[in-house]
Each structure stands twice: as structure tokens, then as C-alpha cells.
Short mmCIF file of C-alpha atoms in Angstrom, two decimals:
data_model
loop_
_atom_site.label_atom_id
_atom_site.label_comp_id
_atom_site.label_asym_id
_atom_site.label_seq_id
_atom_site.Cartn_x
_atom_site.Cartn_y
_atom_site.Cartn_z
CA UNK A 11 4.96 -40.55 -40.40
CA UNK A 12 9.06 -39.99 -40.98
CA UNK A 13 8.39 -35.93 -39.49
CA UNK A 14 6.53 -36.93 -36.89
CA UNK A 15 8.73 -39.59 -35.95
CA UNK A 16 11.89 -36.70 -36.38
CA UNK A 17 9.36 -34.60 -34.18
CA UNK A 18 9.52 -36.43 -31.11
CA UNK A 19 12.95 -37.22 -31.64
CA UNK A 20 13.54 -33.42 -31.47
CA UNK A 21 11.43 -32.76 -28.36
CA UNK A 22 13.14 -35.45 -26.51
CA UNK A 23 16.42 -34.60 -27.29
CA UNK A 24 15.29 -31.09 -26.53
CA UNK A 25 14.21 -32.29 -23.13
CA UNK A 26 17.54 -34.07 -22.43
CA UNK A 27 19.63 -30.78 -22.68
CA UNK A 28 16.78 -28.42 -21.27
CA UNK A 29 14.63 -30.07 -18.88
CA UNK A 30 13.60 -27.36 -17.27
CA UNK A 31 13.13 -25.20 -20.65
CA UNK A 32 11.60 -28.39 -22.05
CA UNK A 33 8.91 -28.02 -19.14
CA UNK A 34 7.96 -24.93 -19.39
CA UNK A 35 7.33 -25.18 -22.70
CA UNK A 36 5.07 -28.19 -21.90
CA UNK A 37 3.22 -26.24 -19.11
CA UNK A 38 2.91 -23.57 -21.28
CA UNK A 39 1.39 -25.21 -24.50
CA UNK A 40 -1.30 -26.73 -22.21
CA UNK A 41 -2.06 -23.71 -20.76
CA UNK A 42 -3.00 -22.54 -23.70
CA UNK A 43 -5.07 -25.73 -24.90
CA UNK A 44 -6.87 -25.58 -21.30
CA UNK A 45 -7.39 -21.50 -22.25
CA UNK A 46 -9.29 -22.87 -25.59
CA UNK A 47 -11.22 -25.43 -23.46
CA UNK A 48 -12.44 -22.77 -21.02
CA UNK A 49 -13.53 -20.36 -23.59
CA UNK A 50 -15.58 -22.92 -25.20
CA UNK A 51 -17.05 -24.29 -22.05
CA UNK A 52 -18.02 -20.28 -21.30
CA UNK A 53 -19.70 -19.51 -24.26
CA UNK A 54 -21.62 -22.99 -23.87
CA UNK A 55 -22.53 -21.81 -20.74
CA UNK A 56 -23.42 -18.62 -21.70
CA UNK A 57 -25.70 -20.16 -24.31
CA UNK A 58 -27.49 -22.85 -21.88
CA UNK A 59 -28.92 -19.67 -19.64
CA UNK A 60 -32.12 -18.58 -19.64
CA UNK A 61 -32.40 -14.76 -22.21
CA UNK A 62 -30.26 -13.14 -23.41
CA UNK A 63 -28.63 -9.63 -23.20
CA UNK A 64 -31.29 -8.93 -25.72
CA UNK A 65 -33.98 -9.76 -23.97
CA UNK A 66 -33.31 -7.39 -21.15
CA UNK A 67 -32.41 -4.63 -23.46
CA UNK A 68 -35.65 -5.16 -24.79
CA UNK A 69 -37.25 -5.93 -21.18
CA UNK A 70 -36.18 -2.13 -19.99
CA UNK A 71 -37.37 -0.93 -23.13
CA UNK A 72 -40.72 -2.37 -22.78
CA UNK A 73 -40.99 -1.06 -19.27
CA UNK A 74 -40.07 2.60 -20.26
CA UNK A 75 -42.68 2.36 -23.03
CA UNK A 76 -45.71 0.97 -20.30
CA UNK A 77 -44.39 3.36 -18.00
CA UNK A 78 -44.74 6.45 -20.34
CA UNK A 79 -47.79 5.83 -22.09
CA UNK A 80 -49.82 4.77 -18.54
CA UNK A 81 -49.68 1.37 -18.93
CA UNK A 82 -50.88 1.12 -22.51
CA UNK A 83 -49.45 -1.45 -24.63
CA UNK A 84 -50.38 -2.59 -28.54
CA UNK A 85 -50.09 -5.82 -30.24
CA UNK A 86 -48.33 -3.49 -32.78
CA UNK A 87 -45.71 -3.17 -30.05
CA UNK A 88 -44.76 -6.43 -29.07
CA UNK A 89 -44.38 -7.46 -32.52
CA UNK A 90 -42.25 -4.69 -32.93
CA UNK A 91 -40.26 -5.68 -30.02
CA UNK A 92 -39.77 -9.13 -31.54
CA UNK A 93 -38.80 -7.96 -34.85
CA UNK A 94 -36.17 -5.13 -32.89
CA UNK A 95 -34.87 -8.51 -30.81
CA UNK A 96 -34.20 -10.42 -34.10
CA UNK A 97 -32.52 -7.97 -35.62
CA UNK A 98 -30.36 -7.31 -32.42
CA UNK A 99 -29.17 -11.15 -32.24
CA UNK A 100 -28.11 -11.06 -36.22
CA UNK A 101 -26.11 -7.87 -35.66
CA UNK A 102 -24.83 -9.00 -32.56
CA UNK A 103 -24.28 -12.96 -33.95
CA UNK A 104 -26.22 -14.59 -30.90
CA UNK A 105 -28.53 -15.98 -33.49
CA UNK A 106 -25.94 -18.53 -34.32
CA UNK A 107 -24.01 -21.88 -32.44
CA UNK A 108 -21.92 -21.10 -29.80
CA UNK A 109 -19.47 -23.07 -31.14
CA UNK A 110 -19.45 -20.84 -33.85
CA UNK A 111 -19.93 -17.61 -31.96
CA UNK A 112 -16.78 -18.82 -29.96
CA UNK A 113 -13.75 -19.42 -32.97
CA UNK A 114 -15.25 -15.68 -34.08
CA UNK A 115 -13.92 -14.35 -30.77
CA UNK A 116 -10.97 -16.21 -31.05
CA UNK A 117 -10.24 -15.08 -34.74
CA UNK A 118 -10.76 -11.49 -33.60
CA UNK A 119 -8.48 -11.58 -30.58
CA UNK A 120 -5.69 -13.33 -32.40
CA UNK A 121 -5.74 -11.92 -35.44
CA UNK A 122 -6.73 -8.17 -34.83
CA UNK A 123 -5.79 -7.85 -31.17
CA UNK A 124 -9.33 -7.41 -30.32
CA UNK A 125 -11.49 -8.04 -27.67
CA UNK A 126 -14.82 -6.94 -28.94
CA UNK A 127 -17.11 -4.11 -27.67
CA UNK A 128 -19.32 -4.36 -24.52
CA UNK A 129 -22.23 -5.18 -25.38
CA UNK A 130 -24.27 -3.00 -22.96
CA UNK A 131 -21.52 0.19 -22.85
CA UNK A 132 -20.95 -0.22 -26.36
CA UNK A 133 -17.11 0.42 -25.13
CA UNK A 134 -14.36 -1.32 -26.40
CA UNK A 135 -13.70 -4.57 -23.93
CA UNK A 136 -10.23 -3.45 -23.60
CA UNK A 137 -10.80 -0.10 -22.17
CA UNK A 138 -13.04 -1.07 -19.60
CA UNK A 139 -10.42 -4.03 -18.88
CA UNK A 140 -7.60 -1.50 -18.52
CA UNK A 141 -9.86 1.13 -17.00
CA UNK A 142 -9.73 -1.16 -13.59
CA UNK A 143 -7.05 -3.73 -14.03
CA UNK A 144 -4.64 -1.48 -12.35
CA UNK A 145 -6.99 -0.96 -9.41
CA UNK A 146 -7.10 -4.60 -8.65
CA UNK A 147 -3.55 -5.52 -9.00
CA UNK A 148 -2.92 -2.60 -7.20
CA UNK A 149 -5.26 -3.60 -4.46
CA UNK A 150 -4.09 -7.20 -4.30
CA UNK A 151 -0.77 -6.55 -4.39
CA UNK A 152 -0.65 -4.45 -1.57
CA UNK A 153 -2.66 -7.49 0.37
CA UNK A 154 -0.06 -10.26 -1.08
CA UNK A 155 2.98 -8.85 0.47
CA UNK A 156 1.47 -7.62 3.53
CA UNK A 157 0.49 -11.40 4.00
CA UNK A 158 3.53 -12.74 3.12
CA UNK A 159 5.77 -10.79 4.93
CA UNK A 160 3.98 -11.47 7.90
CA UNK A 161 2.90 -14.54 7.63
CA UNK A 162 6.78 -15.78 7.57
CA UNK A 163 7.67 -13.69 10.30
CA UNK A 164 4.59 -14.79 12.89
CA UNK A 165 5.43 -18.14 11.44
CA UNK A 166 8.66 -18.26 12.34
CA UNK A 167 8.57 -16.59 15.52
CA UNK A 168 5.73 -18.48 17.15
CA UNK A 169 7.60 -22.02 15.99
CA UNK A 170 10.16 -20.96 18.28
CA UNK A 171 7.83 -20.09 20.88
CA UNK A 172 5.88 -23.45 20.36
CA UNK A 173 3.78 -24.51 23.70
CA UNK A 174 3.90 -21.15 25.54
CA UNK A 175 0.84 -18.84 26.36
CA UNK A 176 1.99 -16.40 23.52
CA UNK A 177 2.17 -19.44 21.03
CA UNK A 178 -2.00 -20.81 22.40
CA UNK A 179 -3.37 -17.22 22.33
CA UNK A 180 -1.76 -16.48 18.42
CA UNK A 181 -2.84 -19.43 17.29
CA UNK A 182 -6.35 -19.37 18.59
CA UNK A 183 -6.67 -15.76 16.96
CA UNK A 184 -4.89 -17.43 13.76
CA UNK A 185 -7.59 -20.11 13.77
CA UNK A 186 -10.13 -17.49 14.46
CA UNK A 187 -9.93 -15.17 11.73
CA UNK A 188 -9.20 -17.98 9.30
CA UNK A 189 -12.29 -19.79 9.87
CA UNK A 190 -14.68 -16.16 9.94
CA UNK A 191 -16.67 -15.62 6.88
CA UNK A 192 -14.51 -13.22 4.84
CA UNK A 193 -17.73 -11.43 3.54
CA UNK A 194 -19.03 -10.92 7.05
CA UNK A 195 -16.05 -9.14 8.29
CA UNK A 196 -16.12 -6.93 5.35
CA UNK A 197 -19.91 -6.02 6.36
CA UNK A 198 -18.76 -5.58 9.96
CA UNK A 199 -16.24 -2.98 9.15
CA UNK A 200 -18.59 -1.22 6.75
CA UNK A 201 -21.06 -0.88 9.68
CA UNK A 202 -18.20 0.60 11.54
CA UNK A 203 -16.86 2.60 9.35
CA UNK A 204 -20.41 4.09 8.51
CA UNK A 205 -21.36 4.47 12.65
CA UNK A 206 -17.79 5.92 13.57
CA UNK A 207 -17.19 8.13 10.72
CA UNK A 208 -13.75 7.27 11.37
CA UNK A 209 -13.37 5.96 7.63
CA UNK A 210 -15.08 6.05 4.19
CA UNK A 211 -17.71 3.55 3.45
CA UNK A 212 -16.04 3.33 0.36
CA UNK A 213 -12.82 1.64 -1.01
CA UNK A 214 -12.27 4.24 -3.62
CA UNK A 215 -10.92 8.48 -3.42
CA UNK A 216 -14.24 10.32 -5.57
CA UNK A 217 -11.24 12.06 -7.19
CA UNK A 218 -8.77 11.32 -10.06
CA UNK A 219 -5.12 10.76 -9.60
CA UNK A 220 -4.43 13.38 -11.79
CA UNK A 221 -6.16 16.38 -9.97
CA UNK A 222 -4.16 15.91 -7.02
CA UNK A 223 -1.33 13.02 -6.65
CA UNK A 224 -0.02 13.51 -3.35
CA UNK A 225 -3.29 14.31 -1.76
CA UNK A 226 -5.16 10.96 -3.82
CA UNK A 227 -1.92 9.02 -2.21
CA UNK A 228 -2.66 9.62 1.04
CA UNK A 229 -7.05 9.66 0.65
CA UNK A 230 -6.42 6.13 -1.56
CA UNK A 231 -4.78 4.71 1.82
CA UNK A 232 -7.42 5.89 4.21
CA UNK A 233 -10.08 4.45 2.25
CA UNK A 234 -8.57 1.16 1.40
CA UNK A 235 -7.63 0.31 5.09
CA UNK A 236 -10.62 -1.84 6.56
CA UNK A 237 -11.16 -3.52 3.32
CA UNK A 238 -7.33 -4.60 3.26
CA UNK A 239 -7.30 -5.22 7.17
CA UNK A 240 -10.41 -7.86 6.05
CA UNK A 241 -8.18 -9.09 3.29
CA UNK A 242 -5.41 -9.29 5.87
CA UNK A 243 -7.04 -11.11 8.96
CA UNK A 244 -8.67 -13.40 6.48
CA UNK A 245 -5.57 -14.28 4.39
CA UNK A 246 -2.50 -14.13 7.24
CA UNK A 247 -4.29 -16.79 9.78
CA UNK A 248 -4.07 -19.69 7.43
CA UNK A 249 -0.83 -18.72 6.21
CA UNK A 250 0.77 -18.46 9.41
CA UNK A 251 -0.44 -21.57 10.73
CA UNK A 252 0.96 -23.11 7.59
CA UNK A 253 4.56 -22.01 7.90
CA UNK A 254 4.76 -22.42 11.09
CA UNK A 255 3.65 -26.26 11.23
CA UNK A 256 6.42 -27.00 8.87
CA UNK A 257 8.65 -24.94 10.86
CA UNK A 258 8.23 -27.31 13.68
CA UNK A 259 7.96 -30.64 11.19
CA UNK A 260 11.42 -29.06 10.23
CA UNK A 261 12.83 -28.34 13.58
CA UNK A 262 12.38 -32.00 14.69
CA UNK A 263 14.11 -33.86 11.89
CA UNK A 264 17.27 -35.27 12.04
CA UNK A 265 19.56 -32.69 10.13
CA UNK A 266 18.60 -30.39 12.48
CA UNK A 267 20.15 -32.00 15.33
CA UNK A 268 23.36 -32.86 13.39
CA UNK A 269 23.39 -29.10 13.10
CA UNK A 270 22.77 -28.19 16.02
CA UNK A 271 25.69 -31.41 17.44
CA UNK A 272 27.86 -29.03 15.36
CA UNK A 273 27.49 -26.21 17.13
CA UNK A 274 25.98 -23.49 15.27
CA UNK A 275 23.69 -20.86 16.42
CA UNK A 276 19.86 -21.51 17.16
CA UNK A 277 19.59 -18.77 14.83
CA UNK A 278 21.55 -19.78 11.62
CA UNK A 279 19.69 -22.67 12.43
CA UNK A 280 16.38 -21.46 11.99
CA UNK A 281 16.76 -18.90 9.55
CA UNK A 282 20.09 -20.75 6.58
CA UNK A 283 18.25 -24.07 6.97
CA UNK A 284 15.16 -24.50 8.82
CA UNK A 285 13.29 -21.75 7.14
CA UNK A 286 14.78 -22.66 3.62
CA UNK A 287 12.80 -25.89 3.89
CA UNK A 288 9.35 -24.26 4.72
CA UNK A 289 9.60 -22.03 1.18
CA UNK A 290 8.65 -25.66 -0.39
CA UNK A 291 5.32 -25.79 0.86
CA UNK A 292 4.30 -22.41 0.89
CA UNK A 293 5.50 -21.61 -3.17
CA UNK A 294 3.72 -24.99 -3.84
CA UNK A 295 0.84 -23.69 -1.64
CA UNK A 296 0.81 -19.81 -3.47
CA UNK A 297 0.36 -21.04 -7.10
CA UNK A 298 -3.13 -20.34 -6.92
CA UNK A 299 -2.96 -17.20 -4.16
CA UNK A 300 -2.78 -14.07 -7.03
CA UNK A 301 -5.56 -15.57 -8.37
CA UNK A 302 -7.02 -16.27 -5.25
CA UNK A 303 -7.02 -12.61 -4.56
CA UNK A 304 -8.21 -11.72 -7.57
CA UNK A 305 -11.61 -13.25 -7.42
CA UNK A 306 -11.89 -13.35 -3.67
CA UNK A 307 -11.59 -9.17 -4.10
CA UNK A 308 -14.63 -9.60 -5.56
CA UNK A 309 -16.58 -9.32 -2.53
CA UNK A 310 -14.43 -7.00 -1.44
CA UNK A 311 -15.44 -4.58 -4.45
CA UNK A 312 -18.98 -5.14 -4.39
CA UNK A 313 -18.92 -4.38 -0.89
CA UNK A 314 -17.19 -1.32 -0.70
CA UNK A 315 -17.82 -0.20 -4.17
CA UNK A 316 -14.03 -0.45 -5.25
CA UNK A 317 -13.71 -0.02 -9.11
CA UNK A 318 -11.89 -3.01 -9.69
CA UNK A 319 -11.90 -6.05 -12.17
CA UNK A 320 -13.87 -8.06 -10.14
CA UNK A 321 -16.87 -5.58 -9.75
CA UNK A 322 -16.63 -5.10 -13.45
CA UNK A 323 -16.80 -9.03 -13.82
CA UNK A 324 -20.00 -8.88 -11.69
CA UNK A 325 -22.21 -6.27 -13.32
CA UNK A 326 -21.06 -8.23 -17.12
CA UNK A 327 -22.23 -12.06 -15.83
CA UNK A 328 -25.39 -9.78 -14.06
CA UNK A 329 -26.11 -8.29 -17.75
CA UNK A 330 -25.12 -11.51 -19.52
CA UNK A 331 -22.65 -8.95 -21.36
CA UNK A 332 -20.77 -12.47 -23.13
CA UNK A 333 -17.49 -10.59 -24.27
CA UNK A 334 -16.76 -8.76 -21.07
CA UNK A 335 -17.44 -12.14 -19.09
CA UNK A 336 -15.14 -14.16 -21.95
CA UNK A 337 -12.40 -11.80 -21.38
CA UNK A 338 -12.38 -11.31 -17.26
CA UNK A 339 -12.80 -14.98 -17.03
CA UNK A 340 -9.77 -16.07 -19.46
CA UNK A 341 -7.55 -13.63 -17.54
CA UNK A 342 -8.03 -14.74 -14.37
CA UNK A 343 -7.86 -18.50 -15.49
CA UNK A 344 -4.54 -17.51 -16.95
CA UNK A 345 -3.41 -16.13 -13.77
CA UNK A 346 -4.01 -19.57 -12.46
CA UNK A 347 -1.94 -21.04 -14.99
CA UNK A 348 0.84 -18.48 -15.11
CA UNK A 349 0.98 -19.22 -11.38
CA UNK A 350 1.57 -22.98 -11.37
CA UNK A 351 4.36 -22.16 -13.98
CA UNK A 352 5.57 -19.92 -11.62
CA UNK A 353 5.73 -22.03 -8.88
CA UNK A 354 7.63 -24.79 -10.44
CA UNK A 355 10.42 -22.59 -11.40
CA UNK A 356 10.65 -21.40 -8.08
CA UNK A 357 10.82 -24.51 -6.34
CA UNK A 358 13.41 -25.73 -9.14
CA UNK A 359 15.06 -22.42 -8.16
CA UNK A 360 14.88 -22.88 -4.21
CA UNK A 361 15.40 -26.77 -3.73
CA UNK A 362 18.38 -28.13 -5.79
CA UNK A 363 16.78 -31.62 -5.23
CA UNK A 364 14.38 -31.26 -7.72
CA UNK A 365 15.02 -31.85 -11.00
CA UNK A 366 12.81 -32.38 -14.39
CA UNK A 367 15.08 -34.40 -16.28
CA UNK A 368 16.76 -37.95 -15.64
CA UNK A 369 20.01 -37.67 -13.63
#
């Protein structure tokens, strides 16, 4: 009782001289307890669906046995098949509790720095995991600034042009492409790119970086265009509309007039204060957007067959493949959390006025 009470004497002194230090730490300890809750909830999950991995291993091996002998099948066989299953669940430890199955995985990633073999590939979860990370952050990063960058500078620019036939017309587009189905405008441009010819129907170069740099530089750009226009359209109309509504919230407030009774430029004006105060919003709004990305490319990669994380993520919940599911699914539930850390630092970082400790 005496070291817990010195404990929380600790962390609150601790908070009083770093509050900001003191919450991170705070955010980042229950990141990690909502990491173990996730995992568990996963593999429970997992467990409550219908089969197994196993029994479509053993469902394709079934049908390539029918298929090859005719359509002839033995009461020898299926008891075969059921012995072959059993023994596949022991090696594989699906015969016992999730639960169980679970603080295995855990041990194994901790401890050894492992996250298990695939367990249709047989490959090592952290090769296929590398194999296309870089693809998708490559891919969404490319889409994040685009957005951003534009999205500030529409923003801004149409906030100043508030009530005039340019400002209607943007905004009507903004609202337009916001509100249409992200996964039928990646369809649409397939269908063009496929009738025109005028681009690949695929989101990927069919050759290696390494066979030809400058020339997979150039072919990785042509192919990713209409998939990242559809990431664009879909991801710059909401964004837009969001900065610049608080744009004009900001404009009409009362600093801005005592600013402007001061004398200083409309354009100081808008871009050293006005447009200082709409960063709020938009780093509060952007905690979840990487991740956002992330499993919205999803689509995106199915669509255009783009070797990505979220493809990969597909084909393992498809195949039931638990440790390649466990592992896609804890990274991008980190992202989330990494990204509401994020945030808060920035906004502690961009607006003096807020604070995490007691004046």
C-alpha cells in the first residue's frame, strides 16, 4: 500500500512539471492496453466464424481428389480427411481456446520479434507485411498531401470569394464528389481506362524497381493516376468545405475586425491569423485520416489490383489466414492511435491556449 501510495505521488508530481510528457505517456500506455483488447476481441472473432482455414485446405483438397478420380469418393477418404484436419489444428494450435491461442501470439511477438508464418503461404507474416507496406504508404502518402495542400488552398481562396458564382459552382462540385460513392468512381475510371486505352487497368508497373528505376518512376505514375484522382475527388471535397467554413466562422469574429480597425492588410489578415485558427479543426479532424486512407485504399487495391496492405488484408480475412489478419489489423488500429497522439501534440504545438496541466 506505502509504494503504491509513493506511485501516484510520483506520477502526479511527474505531471506537474511535464504535462504534456505526462500525457503522452498516458495516451500512450492506453494505446497499448486498447492494442491488447483488440487482439483479443480478433481472435474471439476469429473463433466465433463458421470453419476454419483447415477446413478449406481440406475443402480444395477434397475437390482435387473427386475431380481426379471422376467423382469417386471412399468412406476410407473422408475419414482420412478428418484424421489429416485434426492433425492440422494440433500443429497449427486451433484446437485450443482462443484465449489461449491469443497470449501465444503475444509471447511470440514480444519476446522473439515474431509474427508467425502465414498460414496458407507458409511465409513468414513479416515478409509479406513488408513485401507491400511500402506500396501503401507510398500510395497514401502521395493522396494525403495532394489533399492537404489543396484542400487549404481552395479553402482559403473560395472563403474569400464567399457568395460569388465561382464560390456556388466550387462548392456544388465540392459537395458533389464528396457525397459520390468512392467505389463507384473507381469502377467508372476502370471502365475508362479499359475503353480509352489511355491508361492501365491496373494500379501497379508488371516490372520491378530494380530492372529499370527511371523508367518504373515514370510507368508507376501513369498507372497510379485515376486511382489517386478517385482518392483525390473523394477526399479534397469534404476537406475543402471544412476549412473553408471555419475560414468564414473565423473571418466574422470580433478579433478580426480589431485587426482589420488597425489597419493591416486583408492578406496578413487571412493568412498570420485567420488561417492559424482553421489548423484547430482540421489537425483535430486528421487524427483518424492516415488511417482513413489506409483502409479506404482497400477498395482502391482490390479494384485496380494494387499490391498493397489492404489487398493483402483482404485475401487473409477471405482465407481466414488468423496471423496475417492479427497483424494487418493491429497495425492499422495503431495508426489510429499513433494519430490521436499526434494530433494532440500538434494542437498543443499550434494553439498556445491549450494546455494539459493546471495553470
Amino acid at each position: 500500500m506505502k509504494k503504491l501510495k509513493v506511485f501516484f505521488e510520483a506520477a502526479y508530481s511527474l505531471k506537474a512539471k511535464f504535462p504534456l510528457g505526462s500525457f503522452i505517456l498516458t495516451r500512450l500506455v492506453t494505446m497499448l492496453v486498447i492494442l491488447f483488447l483488440l487482439g483479443w476481441a480478433l481472435f474471439a472473432l476469429m473463433a466465433l466464424a463458421p470453419g476454419d482455414i483447415v477446413d478449406q485446405m481440406m475443402q480444395q483438397q477434397i475437390m482435387s481428389q473427386t475431380s481426379g478420380t471422376g467423382g469417386a469418393s471412399t468412406a476410407n477418404n473422408k475419414v482420412f480427411n478428418e484424421e489429416q484436419m485434426a492433425i492440422l489444428r494440433s500443429e497449427m494450435g486451433l484446437d485450443q481456446p482462443f484465449t489461449i491461442q491469443y497470449f501465444k501470439w503475444l509471447k511470440r511477438v514480444i519476446v522473439n520479434h515474431d509474427l508467425g508464418v502465414s498460414l496458407i503461404s507458409r511465409a513468414p507474416v513479416s515478409f509479406l507485411i513488408k513485401s507491400r507496406i511500402v506500396n501503401s504508404i507510398t500510395l497514401n502518402l502521395i493522396s494525403l498531401v495532394f489533399i492537404t495542400i489543396f484542400s487549404f488552398l481552395l479553402g482559403v481562396y473560395f472563403s474569400s470569394k464567399a457568395g460569388t458564382k465561382t464560390d456556388v459552382a466550387a462548392t456544388f462540385f465540392a459537395l458533389f464528389f464528396h457525397a459520390f460513392p468512392g467505389i463507384l468512381l473507381l469502377i467508372l475510371f476502370q471502365l475508362f481506362a479499359s475503353a480509352t486505352s489511355l491508361f492501365p487497368v491496373t494500379a501497379y508497373p508488371d516490372f520491378p524497381f530494380s530492372d529499370a528505376p527511371g523508367k518504373f518512376v515514370f510507368s508507376y505514375v501513369h498507372h497510379i493516376f485515376l486511382p489517386l484522382l478517385a482518392s483525390f475527388l473523394g477526399g479534397v471535397g469534404g476537406t475543402m468545405r471544412t476549412i473553408r467554413s471555419t475560414m468564414l466562422d473565423q473571418m466574422g469574429l470580433p478579433y478580426i475586425m480589431a485587426i482589420r480597425a488597425r489597419g493591416i492588410s486583408e492578406r496578413r489578415v487571412f493568412l498570420a491569423h485567420a488561417f492559424r485558427n482553421t489548423l484547430n479543426p482540421y489537425i483535430t479532424g486528421s487524427a483518424n485520416l492516415l488511417a482513413g486512407l489506409f483502409s479506404g485504399s482497400l477498395v482502391l487495391e482490390i479494384i485496380f489490383s494494387y499490391p498493397g496492405i489492404g489487398r493483402l488484408m483482404y485475401e487473409a480475412v477471405m482465407q481466414q489466414d488468423v496471423n496475417l489478419v492479427l497483424a494487418n489489423s493491429m497495425f492499422i488500429s495503431a495508426l489510429v492511435l499513433v494519430g490521436m497522439v499526434i494530433s494532440d501534440i500538434l494542437l498543443a504545438v499550434v494553439d498556445p491556449r491549450i494546455r494539459y496541466g493546471k495553470e
